[in-house]
Coordinates of C-alpha atoms (C1' of nucleotides) in Angstrom, one line a residue:
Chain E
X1 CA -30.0 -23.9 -2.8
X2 CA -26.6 -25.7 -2.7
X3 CA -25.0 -24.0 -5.7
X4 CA -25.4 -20.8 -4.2
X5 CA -24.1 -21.3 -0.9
X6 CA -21.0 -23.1 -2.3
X7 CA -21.2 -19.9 -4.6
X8 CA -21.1 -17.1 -2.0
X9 CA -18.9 -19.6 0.8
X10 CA -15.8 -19.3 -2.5
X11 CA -16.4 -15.9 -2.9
X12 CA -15.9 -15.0 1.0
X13 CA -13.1 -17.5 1.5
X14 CA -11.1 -16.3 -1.6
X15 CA -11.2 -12.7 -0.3
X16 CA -10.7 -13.4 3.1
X17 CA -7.7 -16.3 2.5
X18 CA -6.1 -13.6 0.5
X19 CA -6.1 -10.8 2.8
X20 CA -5.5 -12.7 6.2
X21 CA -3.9 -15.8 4.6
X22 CA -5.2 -19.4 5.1
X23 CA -3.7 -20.7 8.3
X24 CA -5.0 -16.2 9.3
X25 CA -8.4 -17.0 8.2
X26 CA -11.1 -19.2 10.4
X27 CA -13.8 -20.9 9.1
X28 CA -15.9 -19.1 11.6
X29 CA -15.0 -16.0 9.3
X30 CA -16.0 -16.9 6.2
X31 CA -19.2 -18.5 7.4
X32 CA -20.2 -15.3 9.3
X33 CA -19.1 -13.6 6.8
X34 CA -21.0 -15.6 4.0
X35 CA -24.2 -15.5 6.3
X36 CA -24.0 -19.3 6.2
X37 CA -23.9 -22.0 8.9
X38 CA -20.4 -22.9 10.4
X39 CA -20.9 -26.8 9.0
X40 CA -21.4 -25.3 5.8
X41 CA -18.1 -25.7 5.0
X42 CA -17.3 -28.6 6.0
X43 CA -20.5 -30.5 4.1
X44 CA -20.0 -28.6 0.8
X45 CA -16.8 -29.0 0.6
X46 CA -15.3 -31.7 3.0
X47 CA -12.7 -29.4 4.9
X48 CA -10.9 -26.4 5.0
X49 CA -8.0 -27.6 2.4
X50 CA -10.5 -29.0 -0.2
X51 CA -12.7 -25.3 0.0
X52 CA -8.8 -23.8 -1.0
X53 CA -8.2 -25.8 -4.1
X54 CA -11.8 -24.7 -5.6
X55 CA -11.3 -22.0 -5.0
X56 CA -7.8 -22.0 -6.8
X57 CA -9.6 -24.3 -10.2
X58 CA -12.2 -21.3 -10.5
X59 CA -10.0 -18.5 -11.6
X60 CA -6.8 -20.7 -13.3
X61 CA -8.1 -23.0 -15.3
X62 CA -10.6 -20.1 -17.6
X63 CA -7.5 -17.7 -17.5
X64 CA -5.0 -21.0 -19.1
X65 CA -7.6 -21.5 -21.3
X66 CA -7.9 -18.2 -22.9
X67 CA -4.1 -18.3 -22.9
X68 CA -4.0 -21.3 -25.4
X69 CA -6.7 -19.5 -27.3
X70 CA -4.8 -16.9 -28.3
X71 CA -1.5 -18.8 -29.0
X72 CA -3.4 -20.6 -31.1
X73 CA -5.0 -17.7 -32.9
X74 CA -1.6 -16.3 -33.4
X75 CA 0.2 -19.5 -34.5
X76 CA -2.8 -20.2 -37.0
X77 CA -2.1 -16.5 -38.3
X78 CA 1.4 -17.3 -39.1
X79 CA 3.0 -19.5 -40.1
X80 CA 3.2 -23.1 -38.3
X81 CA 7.5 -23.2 -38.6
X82 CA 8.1 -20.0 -38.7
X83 CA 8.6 -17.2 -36.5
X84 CA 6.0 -15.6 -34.4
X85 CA 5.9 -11.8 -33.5
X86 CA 7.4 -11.4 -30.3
X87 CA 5.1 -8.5 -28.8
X88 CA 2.3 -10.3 -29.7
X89 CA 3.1 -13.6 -27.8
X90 CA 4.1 -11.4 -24.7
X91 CA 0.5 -10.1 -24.9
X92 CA -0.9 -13.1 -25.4
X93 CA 0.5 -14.2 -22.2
X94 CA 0.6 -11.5 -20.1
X95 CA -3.3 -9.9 -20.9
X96 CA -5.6 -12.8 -19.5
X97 CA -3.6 -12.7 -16.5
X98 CA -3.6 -9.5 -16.1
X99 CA -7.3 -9.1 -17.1
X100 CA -8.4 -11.7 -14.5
X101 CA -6.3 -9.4 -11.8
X102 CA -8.4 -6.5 -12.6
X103 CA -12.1 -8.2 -13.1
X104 CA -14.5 -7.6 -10.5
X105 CA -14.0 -10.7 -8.4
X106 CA -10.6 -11.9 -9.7
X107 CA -8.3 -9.3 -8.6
X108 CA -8.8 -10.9 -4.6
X109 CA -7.5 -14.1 -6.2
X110 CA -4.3 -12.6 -7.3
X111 CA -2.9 -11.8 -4.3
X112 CA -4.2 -15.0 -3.3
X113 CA -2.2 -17.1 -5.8
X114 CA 0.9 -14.7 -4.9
X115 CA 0.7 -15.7 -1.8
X116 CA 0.2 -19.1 -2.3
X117 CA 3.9 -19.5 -4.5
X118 CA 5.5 -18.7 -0.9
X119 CA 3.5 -21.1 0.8
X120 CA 5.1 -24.4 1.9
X121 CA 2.1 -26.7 1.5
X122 CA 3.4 -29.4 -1.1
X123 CA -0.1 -30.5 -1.9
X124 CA -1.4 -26.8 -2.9
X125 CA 1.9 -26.4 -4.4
X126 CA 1.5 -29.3 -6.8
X127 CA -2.0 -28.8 -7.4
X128 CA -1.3 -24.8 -8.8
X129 CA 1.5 -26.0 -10.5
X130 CA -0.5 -28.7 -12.2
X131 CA -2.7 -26.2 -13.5
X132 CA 0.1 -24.5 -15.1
X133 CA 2.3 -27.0 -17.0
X134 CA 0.3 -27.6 -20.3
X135 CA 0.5 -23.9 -21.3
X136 CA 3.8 -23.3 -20.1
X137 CA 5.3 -25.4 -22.3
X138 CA 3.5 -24.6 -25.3
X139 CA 4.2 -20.6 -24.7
X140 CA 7.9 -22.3 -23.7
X141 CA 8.0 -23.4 -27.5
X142 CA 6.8 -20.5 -29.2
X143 CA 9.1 -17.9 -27.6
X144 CA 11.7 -20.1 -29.2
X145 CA 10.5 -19.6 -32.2
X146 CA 10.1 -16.1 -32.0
X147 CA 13.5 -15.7 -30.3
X148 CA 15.7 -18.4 -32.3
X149 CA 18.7 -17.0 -31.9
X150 CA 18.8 -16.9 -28.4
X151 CA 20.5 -19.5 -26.6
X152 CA 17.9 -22.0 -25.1
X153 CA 19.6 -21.2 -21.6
X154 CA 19.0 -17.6 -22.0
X155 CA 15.4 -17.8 -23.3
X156 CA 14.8 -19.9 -19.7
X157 CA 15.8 -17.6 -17.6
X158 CA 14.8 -14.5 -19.5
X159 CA 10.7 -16.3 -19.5
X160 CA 11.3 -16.1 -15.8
X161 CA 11.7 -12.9 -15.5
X162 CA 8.5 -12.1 -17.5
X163 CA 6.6 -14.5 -15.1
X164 CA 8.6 -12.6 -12.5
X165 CA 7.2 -9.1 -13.4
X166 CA 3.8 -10.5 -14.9
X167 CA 3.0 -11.5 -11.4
X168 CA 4.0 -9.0 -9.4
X169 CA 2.0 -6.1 -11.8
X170 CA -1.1 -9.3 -10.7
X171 CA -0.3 -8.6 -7.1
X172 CA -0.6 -4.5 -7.7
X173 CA -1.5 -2.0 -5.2
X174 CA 0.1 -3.0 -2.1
X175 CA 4.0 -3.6 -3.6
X176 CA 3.9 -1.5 -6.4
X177 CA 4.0 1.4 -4.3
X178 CA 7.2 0.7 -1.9
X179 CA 9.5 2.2 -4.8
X180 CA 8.0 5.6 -5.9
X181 CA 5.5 6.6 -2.8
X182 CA 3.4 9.6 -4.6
X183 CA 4.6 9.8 -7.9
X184 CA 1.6 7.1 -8.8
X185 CA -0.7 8.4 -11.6
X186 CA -3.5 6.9 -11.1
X187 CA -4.6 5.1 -14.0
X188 CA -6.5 2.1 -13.8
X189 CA -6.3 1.2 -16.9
X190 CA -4.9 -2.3 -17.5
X191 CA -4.7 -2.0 -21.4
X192 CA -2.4 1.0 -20.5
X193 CA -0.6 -1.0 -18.3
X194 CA -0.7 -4.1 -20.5
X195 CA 0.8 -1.8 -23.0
X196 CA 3.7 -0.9 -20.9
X197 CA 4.4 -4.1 -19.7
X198 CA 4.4 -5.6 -23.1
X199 CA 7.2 -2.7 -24.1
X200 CA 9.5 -3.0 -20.8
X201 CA 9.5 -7.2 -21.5
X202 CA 9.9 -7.4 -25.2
X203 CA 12.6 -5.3 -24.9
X204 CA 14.6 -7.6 -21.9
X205 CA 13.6 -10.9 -23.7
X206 CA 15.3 -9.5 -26.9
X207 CA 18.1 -7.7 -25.5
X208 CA 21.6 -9.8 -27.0
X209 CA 23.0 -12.8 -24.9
X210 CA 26.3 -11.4 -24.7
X211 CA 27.0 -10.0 -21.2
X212 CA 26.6 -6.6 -20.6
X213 CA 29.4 -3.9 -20.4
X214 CA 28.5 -2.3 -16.9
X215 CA 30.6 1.4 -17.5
X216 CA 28.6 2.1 -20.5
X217 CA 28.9 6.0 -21.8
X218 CA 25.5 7.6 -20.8
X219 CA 22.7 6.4 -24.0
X220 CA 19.1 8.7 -24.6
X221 CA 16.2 6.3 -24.0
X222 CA 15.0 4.0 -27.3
X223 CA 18.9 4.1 -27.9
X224 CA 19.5 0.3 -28.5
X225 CA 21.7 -1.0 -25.7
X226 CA 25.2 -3.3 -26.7
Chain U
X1 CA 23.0 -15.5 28.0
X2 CA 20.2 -13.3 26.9
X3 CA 21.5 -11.8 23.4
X4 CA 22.2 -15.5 22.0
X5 CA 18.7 -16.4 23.3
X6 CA 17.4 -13.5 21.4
X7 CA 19.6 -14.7 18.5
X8 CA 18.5 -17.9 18.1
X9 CA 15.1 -17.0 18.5
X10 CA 15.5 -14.3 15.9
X11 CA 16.8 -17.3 13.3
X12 CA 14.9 -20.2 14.3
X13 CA 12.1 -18.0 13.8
X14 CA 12.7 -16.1 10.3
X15 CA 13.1 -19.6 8.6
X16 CA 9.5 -20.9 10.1
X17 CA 7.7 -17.6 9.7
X18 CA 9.6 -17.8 6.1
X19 CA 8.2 -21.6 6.1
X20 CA 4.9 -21.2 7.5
X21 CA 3.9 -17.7 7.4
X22 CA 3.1 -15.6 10.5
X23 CA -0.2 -17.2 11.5
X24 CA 1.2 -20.7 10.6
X25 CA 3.8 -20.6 12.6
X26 CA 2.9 -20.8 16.4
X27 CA 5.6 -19.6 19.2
X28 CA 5.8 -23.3 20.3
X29 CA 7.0 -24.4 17.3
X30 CA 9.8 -21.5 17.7
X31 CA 10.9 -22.4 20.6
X32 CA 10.6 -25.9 20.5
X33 CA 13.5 -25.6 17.6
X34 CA 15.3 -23.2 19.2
X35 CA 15.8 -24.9 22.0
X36 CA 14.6 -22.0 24.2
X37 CA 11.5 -22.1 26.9
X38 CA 8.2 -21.4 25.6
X39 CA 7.8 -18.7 27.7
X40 CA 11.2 -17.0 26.3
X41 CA 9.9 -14.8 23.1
X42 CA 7.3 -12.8 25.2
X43 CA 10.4 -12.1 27.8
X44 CA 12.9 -10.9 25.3
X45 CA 10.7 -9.4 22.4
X46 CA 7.7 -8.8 24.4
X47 CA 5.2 -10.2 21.6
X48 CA 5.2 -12.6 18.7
X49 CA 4.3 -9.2 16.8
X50 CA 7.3 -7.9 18.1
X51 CA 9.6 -10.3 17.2
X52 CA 8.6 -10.1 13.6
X53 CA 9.7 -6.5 13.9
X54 CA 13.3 -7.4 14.8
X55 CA 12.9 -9.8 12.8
X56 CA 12.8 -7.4 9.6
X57 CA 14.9 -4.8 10.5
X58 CA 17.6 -6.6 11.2
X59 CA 18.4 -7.9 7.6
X60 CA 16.5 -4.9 5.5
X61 CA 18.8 -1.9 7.0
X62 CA 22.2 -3.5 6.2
X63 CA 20.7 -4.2 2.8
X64 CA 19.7 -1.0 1.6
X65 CA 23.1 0.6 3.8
X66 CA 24.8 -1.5 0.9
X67 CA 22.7 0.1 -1.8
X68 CA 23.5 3.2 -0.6
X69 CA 26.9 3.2 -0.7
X70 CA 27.1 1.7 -4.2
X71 CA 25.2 4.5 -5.5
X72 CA 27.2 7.4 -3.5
X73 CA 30.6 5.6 -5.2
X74 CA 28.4 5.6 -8.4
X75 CA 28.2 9.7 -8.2
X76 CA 31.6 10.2 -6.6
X77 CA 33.1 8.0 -9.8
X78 CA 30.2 10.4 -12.3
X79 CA 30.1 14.1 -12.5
X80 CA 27.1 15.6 -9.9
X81 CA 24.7 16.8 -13.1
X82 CA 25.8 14.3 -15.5
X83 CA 24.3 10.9 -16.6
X84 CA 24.8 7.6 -14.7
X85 CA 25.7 4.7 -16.7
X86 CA 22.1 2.8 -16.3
X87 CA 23.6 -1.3 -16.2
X88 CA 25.6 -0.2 -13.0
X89 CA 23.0 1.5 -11.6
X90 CA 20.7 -1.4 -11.7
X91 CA 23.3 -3.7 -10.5
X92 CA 23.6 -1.2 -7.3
X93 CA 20.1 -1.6 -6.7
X94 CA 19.8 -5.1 -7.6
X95 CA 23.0 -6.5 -6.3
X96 CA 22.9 -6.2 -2.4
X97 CA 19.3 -7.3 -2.6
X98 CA 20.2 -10.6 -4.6
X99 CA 23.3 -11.3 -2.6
X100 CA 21.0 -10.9 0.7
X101 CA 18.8 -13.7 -0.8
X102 CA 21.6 -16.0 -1.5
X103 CA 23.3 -15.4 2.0
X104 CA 24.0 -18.3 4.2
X105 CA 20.9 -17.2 7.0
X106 CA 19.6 -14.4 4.3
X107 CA 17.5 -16.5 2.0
X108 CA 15.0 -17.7 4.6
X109 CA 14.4 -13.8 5.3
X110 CA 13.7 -13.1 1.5
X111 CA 10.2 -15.3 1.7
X112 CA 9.6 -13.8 4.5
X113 CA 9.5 -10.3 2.6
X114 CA 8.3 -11.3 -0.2
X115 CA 5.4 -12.7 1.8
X116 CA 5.0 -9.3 4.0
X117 CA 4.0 -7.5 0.6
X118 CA 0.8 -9.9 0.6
X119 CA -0.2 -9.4 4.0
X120 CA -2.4 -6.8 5.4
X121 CA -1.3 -6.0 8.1
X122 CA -1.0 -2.1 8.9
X123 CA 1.2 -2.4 10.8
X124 CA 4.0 -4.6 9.3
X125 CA 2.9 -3.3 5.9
X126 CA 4.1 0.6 7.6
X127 CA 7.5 -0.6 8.9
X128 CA 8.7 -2.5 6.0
X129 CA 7.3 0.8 3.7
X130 CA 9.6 3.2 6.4
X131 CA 13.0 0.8 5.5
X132 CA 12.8 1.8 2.0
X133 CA 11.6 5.1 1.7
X134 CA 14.9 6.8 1.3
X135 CA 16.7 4.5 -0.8
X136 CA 13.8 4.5 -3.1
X137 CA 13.9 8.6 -3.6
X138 CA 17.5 8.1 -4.0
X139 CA 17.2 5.7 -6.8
X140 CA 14.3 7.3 -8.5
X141 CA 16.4 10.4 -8.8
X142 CA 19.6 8.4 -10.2
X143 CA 17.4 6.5 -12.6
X144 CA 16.0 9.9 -14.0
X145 CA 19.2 10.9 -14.9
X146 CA 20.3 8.0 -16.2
X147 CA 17.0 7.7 -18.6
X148 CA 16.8 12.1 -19.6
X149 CA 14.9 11.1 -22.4
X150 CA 12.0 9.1 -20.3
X151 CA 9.0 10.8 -19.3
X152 CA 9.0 10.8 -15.7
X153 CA 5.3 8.7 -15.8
X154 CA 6.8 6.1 -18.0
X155 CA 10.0 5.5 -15.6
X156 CA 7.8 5.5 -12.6
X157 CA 6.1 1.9 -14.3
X158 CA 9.3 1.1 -15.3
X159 CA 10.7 1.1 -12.1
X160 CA 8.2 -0.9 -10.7
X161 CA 8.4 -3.4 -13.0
X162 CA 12.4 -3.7 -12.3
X163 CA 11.5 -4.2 -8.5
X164 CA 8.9 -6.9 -9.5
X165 CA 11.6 -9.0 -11.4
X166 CA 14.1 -8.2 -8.8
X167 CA 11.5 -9.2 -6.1
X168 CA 10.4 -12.3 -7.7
X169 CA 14.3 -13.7 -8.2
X170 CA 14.7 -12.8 -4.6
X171 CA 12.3 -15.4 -3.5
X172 CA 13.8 -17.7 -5.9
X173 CA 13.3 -21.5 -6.0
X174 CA 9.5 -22.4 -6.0
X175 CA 8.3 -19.4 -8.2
X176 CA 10.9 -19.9 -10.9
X177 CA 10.3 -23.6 -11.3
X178 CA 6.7 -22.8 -12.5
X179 CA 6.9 -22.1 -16.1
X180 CA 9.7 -24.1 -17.7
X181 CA 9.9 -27.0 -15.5
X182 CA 13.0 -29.1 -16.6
X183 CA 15.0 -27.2 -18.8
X184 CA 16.5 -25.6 -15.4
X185 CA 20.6 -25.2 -15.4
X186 CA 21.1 -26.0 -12.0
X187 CA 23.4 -22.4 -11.4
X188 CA 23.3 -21.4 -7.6
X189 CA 26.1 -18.8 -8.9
X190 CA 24.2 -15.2 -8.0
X191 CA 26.9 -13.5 -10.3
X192 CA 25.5 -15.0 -13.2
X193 CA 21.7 -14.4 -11.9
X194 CA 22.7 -10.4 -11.8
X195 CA 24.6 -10.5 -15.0
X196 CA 21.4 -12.2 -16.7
X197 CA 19.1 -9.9 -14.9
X198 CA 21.3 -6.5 -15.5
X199 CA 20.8 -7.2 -18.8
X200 CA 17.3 -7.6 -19.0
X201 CA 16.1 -5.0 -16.8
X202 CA 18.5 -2.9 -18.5
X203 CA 17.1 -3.1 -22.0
X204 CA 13.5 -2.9 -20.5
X205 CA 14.4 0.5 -18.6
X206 CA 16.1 1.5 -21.8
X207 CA 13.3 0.7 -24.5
X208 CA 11.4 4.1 -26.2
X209 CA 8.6 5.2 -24.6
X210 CA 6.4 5.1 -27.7
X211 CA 3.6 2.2 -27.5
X212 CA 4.8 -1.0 -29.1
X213 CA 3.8 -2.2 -32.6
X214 CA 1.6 -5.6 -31.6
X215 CA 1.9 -7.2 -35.4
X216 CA 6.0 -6.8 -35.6
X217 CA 7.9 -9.0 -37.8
X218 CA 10.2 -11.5 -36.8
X219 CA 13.8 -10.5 -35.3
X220 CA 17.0 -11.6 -34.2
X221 CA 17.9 -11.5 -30.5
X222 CA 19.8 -8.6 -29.8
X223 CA 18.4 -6.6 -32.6
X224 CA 16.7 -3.1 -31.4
X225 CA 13.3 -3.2 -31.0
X226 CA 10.9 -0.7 -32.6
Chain Z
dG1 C1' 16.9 -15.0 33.0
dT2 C1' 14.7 -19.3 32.8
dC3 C1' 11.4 -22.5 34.0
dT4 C1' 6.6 -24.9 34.9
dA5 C1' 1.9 -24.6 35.1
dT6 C1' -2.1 -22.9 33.7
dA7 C1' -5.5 -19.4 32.4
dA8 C1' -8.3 -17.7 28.7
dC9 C1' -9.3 -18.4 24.3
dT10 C1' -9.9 -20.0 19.4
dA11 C1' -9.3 -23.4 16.0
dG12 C1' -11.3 -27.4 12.7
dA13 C1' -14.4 -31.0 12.7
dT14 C1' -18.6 -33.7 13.7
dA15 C1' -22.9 -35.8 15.7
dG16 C1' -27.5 -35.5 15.6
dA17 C1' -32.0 -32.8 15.7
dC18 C1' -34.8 -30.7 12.3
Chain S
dG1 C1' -29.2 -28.9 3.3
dT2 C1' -29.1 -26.5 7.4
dC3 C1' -28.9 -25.9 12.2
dT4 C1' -27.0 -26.1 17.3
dA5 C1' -24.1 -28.0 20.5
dT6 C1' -20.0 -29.9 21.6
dC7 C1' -15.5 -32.4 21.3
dT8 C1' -10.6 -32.3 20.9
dA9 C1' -6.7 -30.0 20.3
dG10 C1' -4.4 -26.2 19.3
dT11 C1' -3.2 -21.1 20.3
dT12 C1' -1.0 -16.7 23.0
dA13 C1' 0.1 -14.9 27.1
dT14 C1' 1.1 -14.7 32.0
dA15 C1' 1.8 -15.7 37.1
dG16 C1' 4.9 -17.2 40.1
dA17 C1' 8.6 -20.6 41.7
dC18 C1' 13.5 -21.0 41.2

DNA sequence: GTCTATAACTAGATAGAC
DNA sequence: GTCTATCTAGTTATAGAC
C-alpha cells in the first residue's frame, strides 16, 4: 500500500504547504492530517525538502506538456515561417495553466507555486525553473513570430507582463479581491475568464512600441489607443 | 535609544521576513542582525505578530497617500463629470507602487507583500485588505469614467488584471527571470518599467468588450485589435 | 531600556520493534 | 511498510538582575 500513502501524504502536504507555507507547515501536520505515521514521510520520501519537489513535478510537468501540445497544433495549422494568430497563442499559453488552477486538486498548487517564486530557497528555485525553460523558449519564439514587428526588447518585457497577470488570475480568490471588495460577480467560470484574459493581453502585447502620450483626450472603449 | 531600536528592528526584519517568510524567519535571527538583544522585539512591539503589523503599515500608507494625491491633481487638472485621460491614470496608480518597490529600503517590503497575498492568515490578510480599501473605491470610480463605454462587469476583471501585472513587476527580479531567461536588458531604470507597463495595461483596459476572435489573422504591432 | 538565563514547547529526523 | 519512542536542536516568550 505504498503508492497510496505516498498518494494521500502529496495531497495533504500540497494543501497544507500552500496555505501555511513550508517552513508554517510540520510534518506532524500532514501526517495527522494524512492519517499516516509521522516516519511516513521521511521513508517515502527521504525528508521534508524531497516531499516539496514531488509535489512541485506532479502538477508542472502535465500542464508544460499540454502547453507544447497545443503550440504544436497551432504551428502545424499554419504555416511553419509564417505568422501565427496572436490570440490563439495567448490561449494556448494561458488555458492549461489556468485550467490546472481551477481542477479539483490543482487549484491548492497554485498558490503554492505563487508562493514558492518569493521563496528564497535556491534549490526549489532552480528546480521550478527547470521545469519551465523548454517551453518558455519555444512560446518565446512564436510570439515573435506572431508579433514581428515589435522590437525583440519590447516583446520581452511585454511576455512578462502576461506571465505577470497569468499568475496572479492562478493565485485567484484571495488577491483578486483587494481592488474591487463587492463588485465580484461570481462566476466561476474559467473559459469566461480565459476569455477575458485572452482579450485584456492581446491587446497590451500588441499595443505599438512607441511610448505613450500620457495627456491623451478622453477615447470610448475598443477605440484603438496611439 | 528606544525609537532607533524599534527602527532597526523594523528593517532588519522586513528584509528577512521578505527573505524567509514569516515562519522562516525566527526573532533570533532578527536580532542577531540587528544587533539588538533577543529579548528586544517582545519589549518594543509586544509580539513577533505585532511587529509584522508595523511592519506593513509603515510603508503601505505613504504609498497609497501618494496615489491619492496624484489622482486628486488628476481631477483638479479634469472637469468633475468629465473623462480622465486613462495612461495617466494608470500611471497614478501604478507609479507610487513601482517607485516603492525600487526604493533604497522599499524593495525588501514589496516580497514581503507580495507574499502576504499567499498567506492565510486572518488576521494579516484583514489589515493589509483595510490599507487599500479606500484608494481602491477611489480608483474604481476614476477608471469608470475614464472607460464610459465598458460595462462595469468587464472593468471590474480588468482591473484586477492591471493589479496582477502591477503586483507581479513589484516583486520584480526572481519572477521575471522565469520565462525568457537571457534575453534580459539589464534596465534598473523604473521610468522605463512604467512607461513599458502604462502602455500595456493601457491598451488592455482600453480593448472592446466583445469576446475575441481565437482564429485572427496575422498583424502588425500597434495595429487595433478586433 | 537592556540584558542573561531559562522555561515551555515544537521542529525534523532516526533507531529499532513489529 | 508501519509503528513507537526518543534524540537533538530549534522556537517564542518571559522573569528578574542591572
Amino acid at each position: 500500500m505504498g503508492n497510496k500513502t505516498k498518494q494521500v501524504i502529496m495531497d495533504v502536504a500540497e494543501a497544507l504547504f500552500a496555505t501555511h507555507g513550508y517552513e508554517g507547515t510540520s510534518l506532524r501536520m500532514i501526517t495527522q492530517q494524512a492519517g499516516v505515521n509521522l516516519a511516513a514521510v521521511n521513508y517515502h520520501f527521504g525528508s521534508k525538502a524531497a516531499l516539496m519537489e514531488a509535489i512541485y513535478e506532479r502538477r508542472i510537468r502535465p500542464m508544460n506538456e499540454e502547453r507544447l501540445r497545443r503550440l504544436d497544433a497551432l504551428e502545424a495549422h499554419h504555416g511553419d515561417g509564417q505568422h501565427l494568430p496572436l490570440e490563439a497563442l495567448v490561449e494556448a499559453f494561458i488555458a492549461p495553466a489556468l485550467r490546472l488552477s481551477r481542477e479539483g486538486r490543482g487549484n491548492h498548487f497554485i498558490t503554492l507555486l505563487g508562493r514558492s517564486y518569493l521563496e528564497s530557497s535556491p534549490t526549489l528555485h532552480a528546480q521550478v525553473r527547470r521545469l519551465f525553460d523548454g517551453v518558455a523558449e519555444r512560446f518565446r519564439q512564436a510570439f515573435a513570430r506572431a508579433l514581428p514587428e515589435l522590437p525583440s526588447g519590447e516583446l520581452y518585457w511585454r511576455l512578462h507582463f502576461m506571465v505577470g497577470v497569468l499568475a496572479y488570475c492562478m493565485t485567484g480568490t484571495e488577491m483578486m479581491r483587494l481592488i474591487a471588495s463587492s463588485r465580484m460577480e461570481a462566476s466561476d467560470d474559467p473559459d469566461e475568464l480565459i476569455t477575458r484574459l485572452v482579450t485584456f493581453i492581446s491587446h497590451g502585447l500588441a499595443a505599438p512600441a512607441s511610448p505613450v502620450v500620457v495627456d491623451a483626450p478622453p477615447r470610448r472603449a475598443g477605440e484603438a489607443l496611439r
